[in-house]
Structure formats: structure tokens, C-alpha cells
Amino acid sequence: MIRVRFAPSPTGMFHVGGARSALFNWALAEQADGRFVLRIEDTDAARNRPEWTEGIISALAWIGISEKSPIFEGPYFQSSYAEQHREAVAKLAADGRAYYCTCTREDVKARTGSEHQGYDGFCRDRGLTEGAVRFRTPDEGVTVVEDLVRGTVEFPNNAMEDFVIARGDGSPLFVLANVVDDVEMRISHVVRAEEHLSNTPKQQLLWEALGLTPPVWAHVPVIVNEKRQKLSKRRDKVALESYRDEGYLPEAMVNYLMLLGWGTGEDREIMPWSEMVPRFRLEDVNPSSAFFDEKKLRAFNGEYIRALPLEEFVARSEPWLEPGWDRETYARVAELVQTRIAVLSEIRDNVDFLFLDEPVFDQASWDKAMKTSAAEILTGYLARLETVATDPNSLKTALEEVGAEHGLKLGKAQAPVRVAITGRTVGLPLFESIEVLGRERSAARIRAALARLEA
Ligand code: GLU
């Protein structure tokens, strides 16, 4: 059975790169009816915070990786496997595959004359029974890693020092704990970030030294920003949660993340999860770095929003509407909103004018629209508003007529009216907005704008 795992070290936020790795693993588990194991690598005490684990679980759930699914296993905690880590270290030492070492960094430096050189093997054959534990790496030959994404990667053994697998206090290092956990959890495929490729020859040697067959390896490409720099949490927007909180739809996010390094194999990129799963192959993942293009993600999200059935769009809008806003009024403009936004957080600026006593005036819009003849246009339209029928067509004809009286085309004549009604120069179509707002309230806003203009 295919058993994959996602093994984050909690940091308090969920990196989009982690989300991409998790999705690749999830796709493999789903297509083979295998298992997806969530393992929290919490051995570093600072990472041992229950709320961080909850954050990981809820971020995973948001992208469709649900604890409730029958293929989901865990969460398991690395810290609960301390006994197994110790046993593995003891076994490797007993078998002569590892040895105790009491050298300090200064000792090594004094002997080799360099800070940067690897360990010199001083304790290899001293037969010590305490201290840190180092793995005895082969002196010659190469360790060959077969990676499904990167092909055959060779690591010369003489470039690999006898690396530490346990500290003097017995606590294991990442390379060891990570392998022992994968052994315990019967992991068949290790699919993870490229940054771990350098650990892989060491880990493969550990698997072999423990008398086991290593898993299938696949290292997925680094994600970079538009300057081709690796995404970093200090510089780039990397938290999955921030996209969620901005109103990205999870299905758009999932679709976009899957394309970071992988392609659908067809000329359409927009594809639902259920269709991507059977097509996904690690062998088709491109090893070169993947560009996280936020503009493209936005465009994807806009497409996903527009593809929602209207009722569904209205339901998804709910968290973005203020409690006091009238839902029937919103439902009347929802379709217009749906075609105009790329992320759900943009709903607010499009519709708030319908629910507030006065529109929120955007100063730049005001300055742009309230130029010469703005007052005449507003006055003229105010007069028409008393009698005109309030369907969009009649409302439009009336404004065309007012504009013509002042030598202005509709586009120009609309600007002051739009700002008076909505507070902004861009937004929902003006005449539909007036229709929904109603004659009285629209007239009151035009009067208020006139007063403001005079003041
Ligand atoms: N805990 C490691 C990390 O967060 C993952 C290691 C692995 O996937 O093997 O980078």
C-alpha cells in the first residue's frame, strides 16, 4: 500500500510550499487508495504548541485534506517516538554502524585547522561508550539516490562526514528521528521539499544500516518569487492563512498550488481536484523552481468565483457581509458583484454604499469626478430623478439627456453621479445601483453631494 506523509515542523503559520507538498502527497494517497500520514515534527520544544498543530489541521482541512477522510492517519507526534529514536541509535552503535564521540567543535578545529571542514573521524575507533553518536559513513564510493522528480542523483561518500545522529544528552537529530518515524509509520514514498535533498543520502544510508529498504524519494521544486528568490516569510506573502483570510476560494488555491511544478498535461489549467488526482504523476513534476505568481492566482480565483452558481456565490459571500446588512438587497446585486471581483474581500467595497447611511467618499475619486459642470449635472439629474421610472434603462436615458444638455457624453456625465451615489469612481454598474438603492435615497445622496460641493 502507498503510504505517504506530510511532516511539518510547526512554525505558527502554514507555508504555501508546505501546502503544495501536502497536496502532492494527498493526490498520491487518493489515487492509490493509500494512506496520508500527518506527522508533527515537534521535537524542538519551541515547536510544541497545541494551537500550532490545530492551525496545521485547519489549514489542511481548508484545502480539502480532512482528518475525517478514511485515507487520513494521525496526527502523530515525533515527540512520542523518543523511545524508538533511542533504540535505533543504540542498535546502530551496537552494530558498529555508529560510534560515540566526545569531540567538541574546538577540538576538531584545533586538529584540522579549519571551522568548515567536516568531522575528521577522530573517535571512530576509540570504542567510547558515551557522548554524541556519529554515523560511520562509507569512505569511498557513491550513494545513489533515485529520485522520481530529479532522476538519479549521486553523492560521493568521501564528501559526507560522519554525521551526528544523537547528541550527548541522547536526543536525536532531525536526520535520524525523521527516518525512524518514517520506518515506524511504514512510509513508502517520501515526497517533500527540495531543501531536504541534501539530507537524503544520509537518510538512505540510515535506512540501509537499519536493515531496511529505503522509501521512494521525490523532492519537489523550490517555490520562488518574481525575482527568482526562494519564497521567504520575511519578504513574501507565504502564509496559506493570509490567502484564506483575503477571500481566496480553497478550490482555486488547490488548483493553483498543484500547478507549482506540475501540469495537468492538457492545455487547460483550470481543473477541479477530482480530475487532477488521476492525472497526477511524480515523474511529471518539473525539477526546476516554480514561480509563485500571485497575479495568476488572482486570475484563477476570479475564474473560480465567476464559475460558482449564483446561490453558491451568495452563500460564500456571507462571511464578508456585515451582520446588519440586508441580505435581500445583497442578493439583488450579487450577480453584478460576482462578475467584478477576484477575491471575496473585494465584495465589501463594491456594496457597502447600499447599506450605509452615507457612502464612504474616496477622496481621489471625488477630486477626479467633481470637476467643472459636476454641479450642473447633479442638479439636472436630481430634477429628473423625481419623475423618471427607476429601471436601469430609463435611469440611463435620463442621464444621457442631462449630459447632452451640457455637451457631455454619458461616460463623463456618469462620474459625478456615481461618486455621489457610491463614493467611488469604480464599482457596480451605476443604474442598477440607483435602482436598488431607490429613488429617495439616491436623490438624498445627490443633494448631499451638491451641498458638499458648495462647502
Ligand atoms: N519537518 C520537516 C520540515 O518541515 C519535513 C521533513 C520531511 O518532510 O522529511 O521541513
Coordinates of C-alpha atoms and ligand atoms in Angstrom, one line a residue:
M1 CA 0.0 0.0 0.0
I2 CA 1.2 3.5 -0.8
R3 CA 1.8 5.3 2.5
V4 CA 2.9 8.9 2.2
R5 CA 3.3 11.5 4.9
F6 CA 3.3 15.2 5.5
A7 CA 5.7 16.1 8.3
P8 CA 5.7 19.8 9.1
S9 CA 7.7 21.4 11.9
P10 CA 5.2 23.8 13.3
T11 CA 6.0 27.5 13.0
G12 CA 2.7 29.1 13.7
M13 CA 1.8 29.6 10.0
F14 CA 1.2 27.3 7.1
H15 CA 3.7 28.0 4.2
V16 CA 2.2 27.7 0.7
G17 CA 5.1 25.4 -0.2
G18 CA 4.0 23.1 2.6
A19 CA 0.5 23.2 1.2
R20 CA 1.8 22.2 -2.2
S21 CA 3.8 19.3 -0.8
A22 CA 0.8 18.2 1.3
L23 CA -1.4 18.3 -1.9
F24 CA 1.0 16.2 -3.9
N25 CA 1.1 13.6 -1.2
W26 CA -2.7 13.7 -0.8
A27 CA -3.2 13.2 -4.5
L28 CA -0.9 10.1 -4.4
A29 CA -2.7 8.7 -1.5
E30 CA -6.1 9.3 -3.0
Q31 CA -5.4 7.9 -6.4
A32 CA -3.9 4.7 -5.0
D33 CA -6.4 4.4 -2.1
G34 CA -3.3 4.6 0.1
R35 CA -2.8 6.5 3.4
F36 CA -1.7 10.0 4.1
V37 CA 0.0 10.3 7.5
L38 CA 0.2 13.7 9.2
R39 CA 3.2 13.8 11.5
I40 CA 4.0 16.8 13.6
E41 CA 7.8 17.2 13.9
D42 CA 7.7 18.8 17.3
T43 CA 10.9 17.5 19.0
D44 CA 12.2 21.0 19.2
A45 CA 10.5 22.2 22.4
A46 CA 9.7 25.6 20.9
R47 CA 7.6 23.9 18.3
N48 CA 5.5 22.1 20.8
R49 CA 2.4 24.3 20.9
P50 CA -1.0 22.7 20.6
E51 CA -2.5 25.7 18.9
W52 CA 0.1 25.4 16.1
T53 CA -1.0 21.8 15.5
E54 CA -4.6 22.9 15.4
G55 CA -3.6 25.6 12.9
I56 CA -2.0 23.0 10.7
I57 CA -5.0 20.7 10.8
S58 CA -7.4 23.5 10.0
A59 CA -5.2 24.8 7.1
L60 CA -5.1 21.3 5.7
A61 CA -8.9 20.9 6.1
W62 CA -9.3 24.2 4.2
I63 CA -7.5 22.8 1.1
G64 CA -9.5 19.6 1.3
I65 CA -7.2 17.4 3.4
S66 CA -9.6 16.3 6.0
E67 CA -8.9 14.4 9.2
K68 CA -12.2 12.8 8.7
S69 CA -11.2 11.2 5.4
P70 CA -10.6 7.4 5.7
I71 CA -7.2 7.8 4.0
F72 CA -6.0 10.3 6.6
E73 CA -3.9 9.0 9.5
G74 CA -2.7 10.9 12.5
P75 CA -1.7 13.4 13.7
Y76 CA 1.3 11.5 15.1
F77 CA 3.8 13.5 17.1
Q78 CA 7.5 13.0 16.7
S79 CA 8.0 13.6 20.4
S80 CA 6.0 10.4 21.2
Y81 CA 8.7 8.3 19.4
A82 CA 11.6 9.2 21.7
E83 CA 11.9 5.5 22.7
Q84 CA 12.1 4.3 19.1
H85 CA 14.7 7.0 18.3
R86 CA 16.9 5.9 21.2
E87 CA 16.6 2.2 20.3
A88 CA 17.6 2.9 16.7
V89 CA 20.7 4.9 17.8
A90 CA 21.6 2.1 20.2
K91 CA 21.2 -0.5 17.5
L92 CA 23.4 1.4 15.1
A93 CA 26.0 1.8 17.8
A94 CA 25.8 -1.9 18.8
D95 CA 26.2 -3.0 15.1
G96 CA 29.2 -0.8 14.7
R97 CA 27.4 1.4 12.2
A98 CA 27.7 4.4 14.5
Y99 CA 30.1 5.3 17.3
Y100 CA 30.3 7.6 20.3
C101 CA 32.3 10.8 20.1
T102 CA 33.3 13.3 22.7
C103 CA 35.0 15.8 20.4
T104 CA 34.0 19.4 20.7
R105 CA 33.9 21.8 17.8
E106 CA 37.1 23.4 19.1
D107 CA 38.8 20.0 19.2
V108 CA 38.0 19.4 15.6
K109 CA 39.1 22.9 14.7
A110 CA 42.4 22.5 16.5
R111 CA 43.2 19.3 14.7
T112 CA 42.1 20.3 11.2
G113 CA 42.9 24.0 11.4
S114 CA 39.5 24.9 9.9
E115 CA 36.0 25.6 11.0
H116 CA 34.5 24.5 7.8
Q117 CA 35.9 21.1 7.4
G118 CA 33.8 18.1 8.3
Y119 CA 34.5 15.8 11.2
D120 CA 37.9 14.1 11.0
G121 CA 36.9 10.7 12.3
F122 CA 39.0 11.1 15.5
C123 CA 36.7 9.0 17.7
R124 CA 35.8 6.4 15.0
D125 CA 37.8 3.5 16.6
R126 CA 38.2 4.7 20.1
G127 CA 35.5 2.4 21.4
L128 CA 33.9 5.1 23.6
T129 CA 30.6 4.3 25.3
E130 CA 29.2 7.8 25.8
G131 CA 29.0 11.1 24.1
A132 CA 27.3 12.2 20.9
V133 CA 26.7 9.4 18.4
R134 CA 28.0 9.7 14.8
F135 CA 27.1 7.6 11.9
R136 CA 30.1 5.9 10.2
T137 CA 29.8 6.9 6.6
P138 CA 31.5 4.9 3.8
D139 CA 35.0 6.1 2.9
E140 CA 34.6 5.6 -0.7
G141 CA 32.1 5.1 -3.5
V142 CA 28.9 7.0 -4.1
T143 CA 25.5 6.9 -2.5
V144 CA 23.0 6.9 -5.4
V145 CA 19.6 8.4 -4.7
E146 CA 16.9 7.6 -7.2
D147 CA 14.5 10.5 -7.1
L148 CA 11.2 10.4 -9.0
V149 CA 11.4 14.1 -9.8
R150 CA 15.1 14.6 -10.2
G151 CA 16.2 11.3 -11.6
T152 CA 19.5 9.7 -10.4
V153 CA 21.4 11.9 -8.0
E154 CA 24.9 10.7 -6.9
F155 CA 26.6 11.8 -3.7
P156 CA 30.3 10.9 -3.3
N157 CA 30.7 9.3 0.1
N158 CA 34.1 11.0 0.8
A159 CA 32.3 14.3 0.8
M160 CA 30.0 13.1 3.5
E161 CA 31.3 13.4 7.1
D162 CA 30.4 11.1 9.9
F163 CA 27.3 13.0 10.8
V164 CA 25.8 13.2 14.3
I165 CA 22.6 11.2 14.8
A166 CA 22.2 11.8 18.6
R167 CA 23.5 14.5 20.9
G168 CA 25.4 13.8 24.1
D169 CA 22.2 14.0 26.1
G170 CA 20.7 11.2 23.9
S171 CA 18.3 13.5 21.9
P172 CA 18.1 12.6 18.3
L173 CA 18.9 14.8 15.3
F174 CA 16.5 15.5 12.5
V175 CA 18.1 13.1 10.1
L176 CA 17.7 10.2 12.5
A177 CA 14.3 11.0 14.0
N178 CA 12.8 11.6 10.6
V179 CA 14.0 8.2 9.3
V180 CA 12.9 6.3 12.4
D181 CA 9.4 7.9 12.2
D182 CA 9.1 7.0 8.6
V183 CA 10.1 3.4 9.4
E184 CA 7.6 3.3 12.3
M185 CA 4.9 4.7 10.1
R186 CA 5.7 2.3 7.3
I187 CA 6.1 5.2 4.8
S188 CA 6.6 4.0 1.2
H189 CA 7.1 7.4 -0.5
V190 CA 8.8 10.4 0.8
V191 CA 7.6 13.4 -1.1
R192 CA 9.0 16.6 0.3
A193 CA 10.7 19.9 -0.4
E194 CA 13.9 20.1 -2.4
E195 CA 15.8 21.6 0.5
H196 CA 15.8 18.1 2.1
L197 CA 17.6 16.5 -0.9
S198 CA 21.0 17.1 0.9
N199 CA 19.7 15.0 3.8
T200 CA 18.6 12.2 1.6
P201 CA 21.9 10.3 1.1
K202 CA 22.5 10.3 4.8
Q203 CA 18.9 9.1 5.4
Q204 CA 19.2 6.4 2.7
L205 CA 22.4 5.2 4.5
L206 CA 20.5 5.1 7.7
W207 CA 17.6 3.0 6.3
E208 CA 20.1 0.6 4.9
A209 CA 22.1 0.4 8.1
L210 CA 18.9 -0.4 9.9
G211 CA 18.5 -3.3 7.5
L212 CA 15.6 -1.8 5.7
T213 CA 14.7 -0.9 2.1
P214 CA 14.6 2.9 1.7
P215 CA 11.4 4.5 0.5
V216 CA 10.8 6.0 -2.9
W217 CA 12.2 9.6 -2.9
A218 CA 10.7 12.6 -4.6
H219 CA 11.9 16.1 -4.0
V220 CA 9.6 18.8 -5.3
P221 CA 11.0 22.1 -6.6
V222 CA 11.6 25.2 -4.6
I223 CA 9.0 27.9 -5.0
V224 CA 10.3 31.4 -5.9
N225 CA 9.0 34.9 -6.2
E226 CA 9.1 37.1 -9.3
K227 CA 12.8 37.9 -8.7
R228 CA 13.5 34.1 -8.6
Q229 CA 14.3 34.3 -4.9
K230 CA 13.1 31.4 -2.7
L231 CA 9.8 32.4 -1.1
S232 CA 10.6 33.7 2.4
K233 CA 8.2 34.5 5.2
R234 CA 10.0 37.8 5.9
R235 CA 9.7 39.1 2.4
D236 CA 6.9 37.3 0.6
K237 CA 3.3 36.5 1.4
V238 CA 3.7 32.8 2.1
A239 CA 1.1 32.0 4.7
L240 CA -1.8 30.0 3.3
E241 CA -3.9 31.6 6.1
S242 CA -3.4 35.0 4.6
Y243 CA -4.8 33.9 1.3
R244 CA -7.7 32.3 3.1
D245 CA -8.4 35.5 5.0
E246 CA -8.3 37.6 1.9
G247 CA -11.1 35.6 0.3
Y248 CA -9.4 33.1 -2.0
L249 CA -11.5 30.1 -2.7
P250 CA -9.9 26.9 -1.5
E251 CA -10.6 25.1 -4.8
A252 CA -8.8 27.9 -6.7
M253 CA -5.9 27.8 -4.3
V254 CA -5.7 24.0 -4.6
N255 CA -5.8 24.1 -8.4
Y256 CA -3.1 26.8 -8.4
L257 CA -0.8 25.1 -5.9
M258 CA -0.9 21.8 -7.8
L259 CA 0.5 23.7 -10.8
L260 CA 3.6 24.8 -9.0
G261 CA 5.9 22.3 -10.6
W262 CA 3.2 20.0 -12.1
G263 CA 1.0 20.4 -15.2
T264 CA -2.4 18.9 -16.0
G265 CA -1.0 17.5 -19.2
E266 CA -3.7 19.4 -21.1
D267 CA -3.9 22.9 -22.4
R268 CA -6.4 23.8 -19.8
E269 CA -5.0 24.7 -16.4
I270 CA -8.3 25.2 -14.6
M271 CA -9.2 21.8 -13.5
P272 CA -11.1 20.5 -10.4
W273 CA -9.3 18.4 -7.9
S274 CA -11.2 15.2 -8.8
E275 CA -9.8 15.5 -12.4
M276 CA -6.3 16.3 -11.3
V277 CA -6.0 13.3 -9.0
P278 CA -6.0 10.6 -11.6
R279 CA -3.6 12.6 -13.8
F280 CA -1.0 13.3 -11.2
R281 CA 2.4 11.6 -11.5
L282 CA 5.5 12.5 -9.6
E283 CA 7.5 11.6 -12.7
D284 CA 5.9 14.6 -14.4
V285 CA 6.9 17.1 -11.8
N286 CA 9.4 19.6 -13.2
P287 CA 12.5 19.8 -11.1
S288 CA 13.2 23.5 -11.9
S289 CA 12.0 26.1 -9.5
A290 CA 8.3 27.1 -9.6
F291 CA 7.3 30.7 -9.8
F292 CA 4.5 31.7 -7.3
D293 CA 2.6 34.2 -9.5
E294 CA 0.2 36.0 -7.3
K295 CA -1.4 37.7 -10.3
K296 CA -2.1 34.4 -11.9
L297 CA -3.5 33.1 -8.7
R298 CA -5.9 36.1 -8.5
A299 CA -6.9 35.5 -12.1
F300 CA -7.6 31.8 -11.2
N301 CA -9.6 32.9 -8.2
G302 CA -11.7 35.3 -10.3
E303 CA -12.5 32.5 -12.7
Y304 CA -13.5 30.2 -9.9
I305 CA -15.7 32.9 -8.4
R306 CA -17.4 33.5 -11.7
A307 CA -18.0 29.8 -12.2
L308 CA -19.9 29.4 -8.9
P309 CA -23.7 29.0 -9.2
L310 CA -25.2 32.3 -8.1
E311 CA -26.7 30.8 -5.0
E312 CA -23.4 29.4 -4.0
F313 CA -21.7 32.7 -4.6
V314 CA -24.3 34.4 -2.3
A315 CA -23.6 31.7 0.4
R316 CA -19.9 32.1 0.1
S317 CA -20.3 35.9 0.4
E318 CA -21.9 35.6 3.8
P319 CA -18.7 35.9 5.9
W320 CA -17.8 39.1 4.1
L321 CA -21.0 40.9 4.8
E322 CA -21.7 42.9 7.9
P323 CA -24.3 41.5 10.2
G324 CA -26.6 44.5 9.8
W325 CA -26.6 44.5 6.0
D326 CA -29.9 43.5 4.4
R327 CA -29.4 40.1 2.7
E328 CA -32.2 40.6 0.2
T329 CA -30.6 43.8 -1.1
Y330 CA -27.3 42.0 -1.4
A331 CA -29.0 39.1 -3.3
R332 CA -30.3 41.7 -5.9
V333 CA -26.7 42.8 -6.7
A334 CA -24.8 39.6 -6.1
E335 CA -24.6 38.6 -9.7
L336 CA -23.1 42.0 -10.6
V337 CA -20.6 41.7 -7.8
Q338 CA -19.7 38.1 -8.9
T339 CA -18.5 39.2 -12.3
R340 CA -16.4 42.1 -10.9
I341 CA -14.2 40.7 -8.1
A342 CA -11.2 38.5 -8.0
V343 CA -11.2 37.8 -4.2
L344 CA -14.1 37.7 -1.8
S345 CA -12.7 40.5 0.3
E346 CA -13.5 42.9 -2.6
I347 CA -17.2 42.4 -2.0
R348 CA -17.3 45.0 0.7
D349 CA -16.1 48.0 -1.3
N350 CA -18.5 47.1 -4.1
V351 CA -21.6 47.0 -2.0
D352 CA -21.1 49.0 1.3
F353 CA -22.8 52.1 -0.3
L354 CA -26.1 50.2 -0.4
F355 CA -26.2 49.7 3.4
L356 CA -24.5 52.7 4.9
D357 CA -26.4 55.9 5.6
E358 CA -23.9 57.8 3.5
P359 CA -21.4 56.5 1.1
V360 CA -17.8 56.4 2.1
F361 CA -16.2 59.0 -0.1
D362 CA -12.9 58.1 -1.7
Q363 CA -11.1 61.4 -1.9
A364 CA -9.2 60.6 -5.1
S365 CA -12.5 59.6 -6.8
W366 CA -14.2 62.8 -5.5
D367 CA -11.4 65.0 -6.8
K368 CA -11.5 63.3 -10.2
A369 CA -15.2 63.4 -10.7
M370 CA -16.3 66.7 -9.2
K371 CA -14.9 69.0 -11.8
T372 CA -16.5 71.6 -14.0
S373 CA -20.1 71.1 -14.7
A374 CA -20.4 68.4 -11.9
A375 CA -22.8 70.6 -10.0
E376 CA -25.0 71.2 -13.2
I377 CA -25.1 67.5 -13.9
L378 CA -26.0 66.6 -10.4
T379 CA -28.7 69.3 -10.3
G380 CA -30.1 68.3 -13.6
Y381 CA -30.2 64.6 -12.7
L382 CA -31.7 65.3 -9.3
A383 CA -34.6 67.0 -11.1
R384 CA -35.1 64.0 -13.4
L385 CA -35.0 61.6 -10.6
E386 CA -38.3 62.9 -9.3
T387 CA -40.2 61.6 -12.2
V388 CA -38.1 59.1 -14.1
A389 CA -39.0 55.4 -13.9
T390 CA -36.3 53.7 -11.8
D391 CA -35.4 50.9 -14.2
P392 CA -31.8 51.0 -15.4
N393 CA -32.7 51.9 -18.9
S394 CA -34.8 54.9 -18.1
L395 CA -32.3 56.0 -15.5
K396 CA -29.6 55.8 -18.1
T397 CA -31.6 57.7 -20.8
A398 CA -32.3 60.4 -18.3
L399 CA -28.6 60.9 -17.6
E400 CA -27.7 60.9 -21.3
E401 CA -30.2 63.7 -21.7
V402 CA -28.7 65.7 -18.9
G403 CA -25.2 65.1 -20.2
A404 CA -26.2 66.2 -23.7
E405 CA -27.6 69.5 -22.3
H406 CA -24.1 70.2 -21.1
G407 CA -22.2 68.8 -24.0
L408 CA -21.0 65.7 -22.1
K409 CA -21.1 62.1 -23.2
L410 CA -22.6 59.5 -20.8
G411 CA -19.2 58.4 -19.6
K412 CA -18.3 61.9 -18.4
A413 CA -21.7 62.7 -17.1
Q414 CA -21.8 59.5 -15.0
A415 CA -18.7 60.3 -13.0
P416 CA -20.1 62.8 -10.5
V417 CA -23.4 60.9 -10.2
R418 CA -21.5 57.7 -9.5
V419 CA -19.3 59.3 -6.8
A420 CA -22.4 61.0 -5.2
I421 CA -24.2 57.6 -5.1
T422 CA -21.4 55.2 -4.3
G423 CA -18.5 57.3 -3.1
R424 CA -16.2 55.9 -5.8
T425 CA -15.5 56.1 -9.5
V426 CA -15.4 52.4 -9.9
G427 CA -17.8 49.7 -8.8
L428 CA -21.1 48.2 -9.7
P429 CA -23.0 49.5 -12.8
L430 CA -24.4 52.8 -11.8
F431 CA -28.0 52.5 -13.0
E432 CA -28.5 49.1 -11.4
S433 CA -27.1 50.6 -8.2
I434 CA -29.6 53.5 -8.3
E435 CA -32.4 51.1 -9.0
V436 CA -31.5 49.0 -5.9
L437 CA -30.8 52.0 -3.7
G438 CA -34.2 53.5 -4.6
R439 CA -35.3 56.9 -5.8
E440 CA -35.4 58.6 -2.3
R441 CA -32.1 57.6 -1.1
S442 CA -30.4 58.3 -4.4
A443 CA -31.9 61.8 -4.5
A444 CA -30.8 62.4 -0.9
R445 CA -27.2 61.4 -1.8
I446 CA -27.1 63.7 -4.8
R447 CA -28.4 66.6 -2.6
A448 CA -25.7 65.8 -0.1
A449 CA -23.0 65.8 -2.7
L450 CA -24.2 69.2 -4.0
A451 CA -24.0 70.6 -0.5
R452 CA -20.6 69.1 -0.1
L453 CA -19.5 70.7 -3.4
E454 CA -20.7 74.1 -2.3
A455 CA -19.0 73.8 1.1
Ligands
GLU1 N1 9.9 18.6 9.3 C1 10.5 18.8 8.0 C2 10.2 20.2 7.5 O1 9.3 20.8 8.0 C3 10.0 17.9 7.0 C4 10.9 16.8 6.7 C5 10.4 15.8 5.7 O2 9.4 16.0 5.0 O3 11.1 14.8 5.6 O4 10.8 20.7 6.7

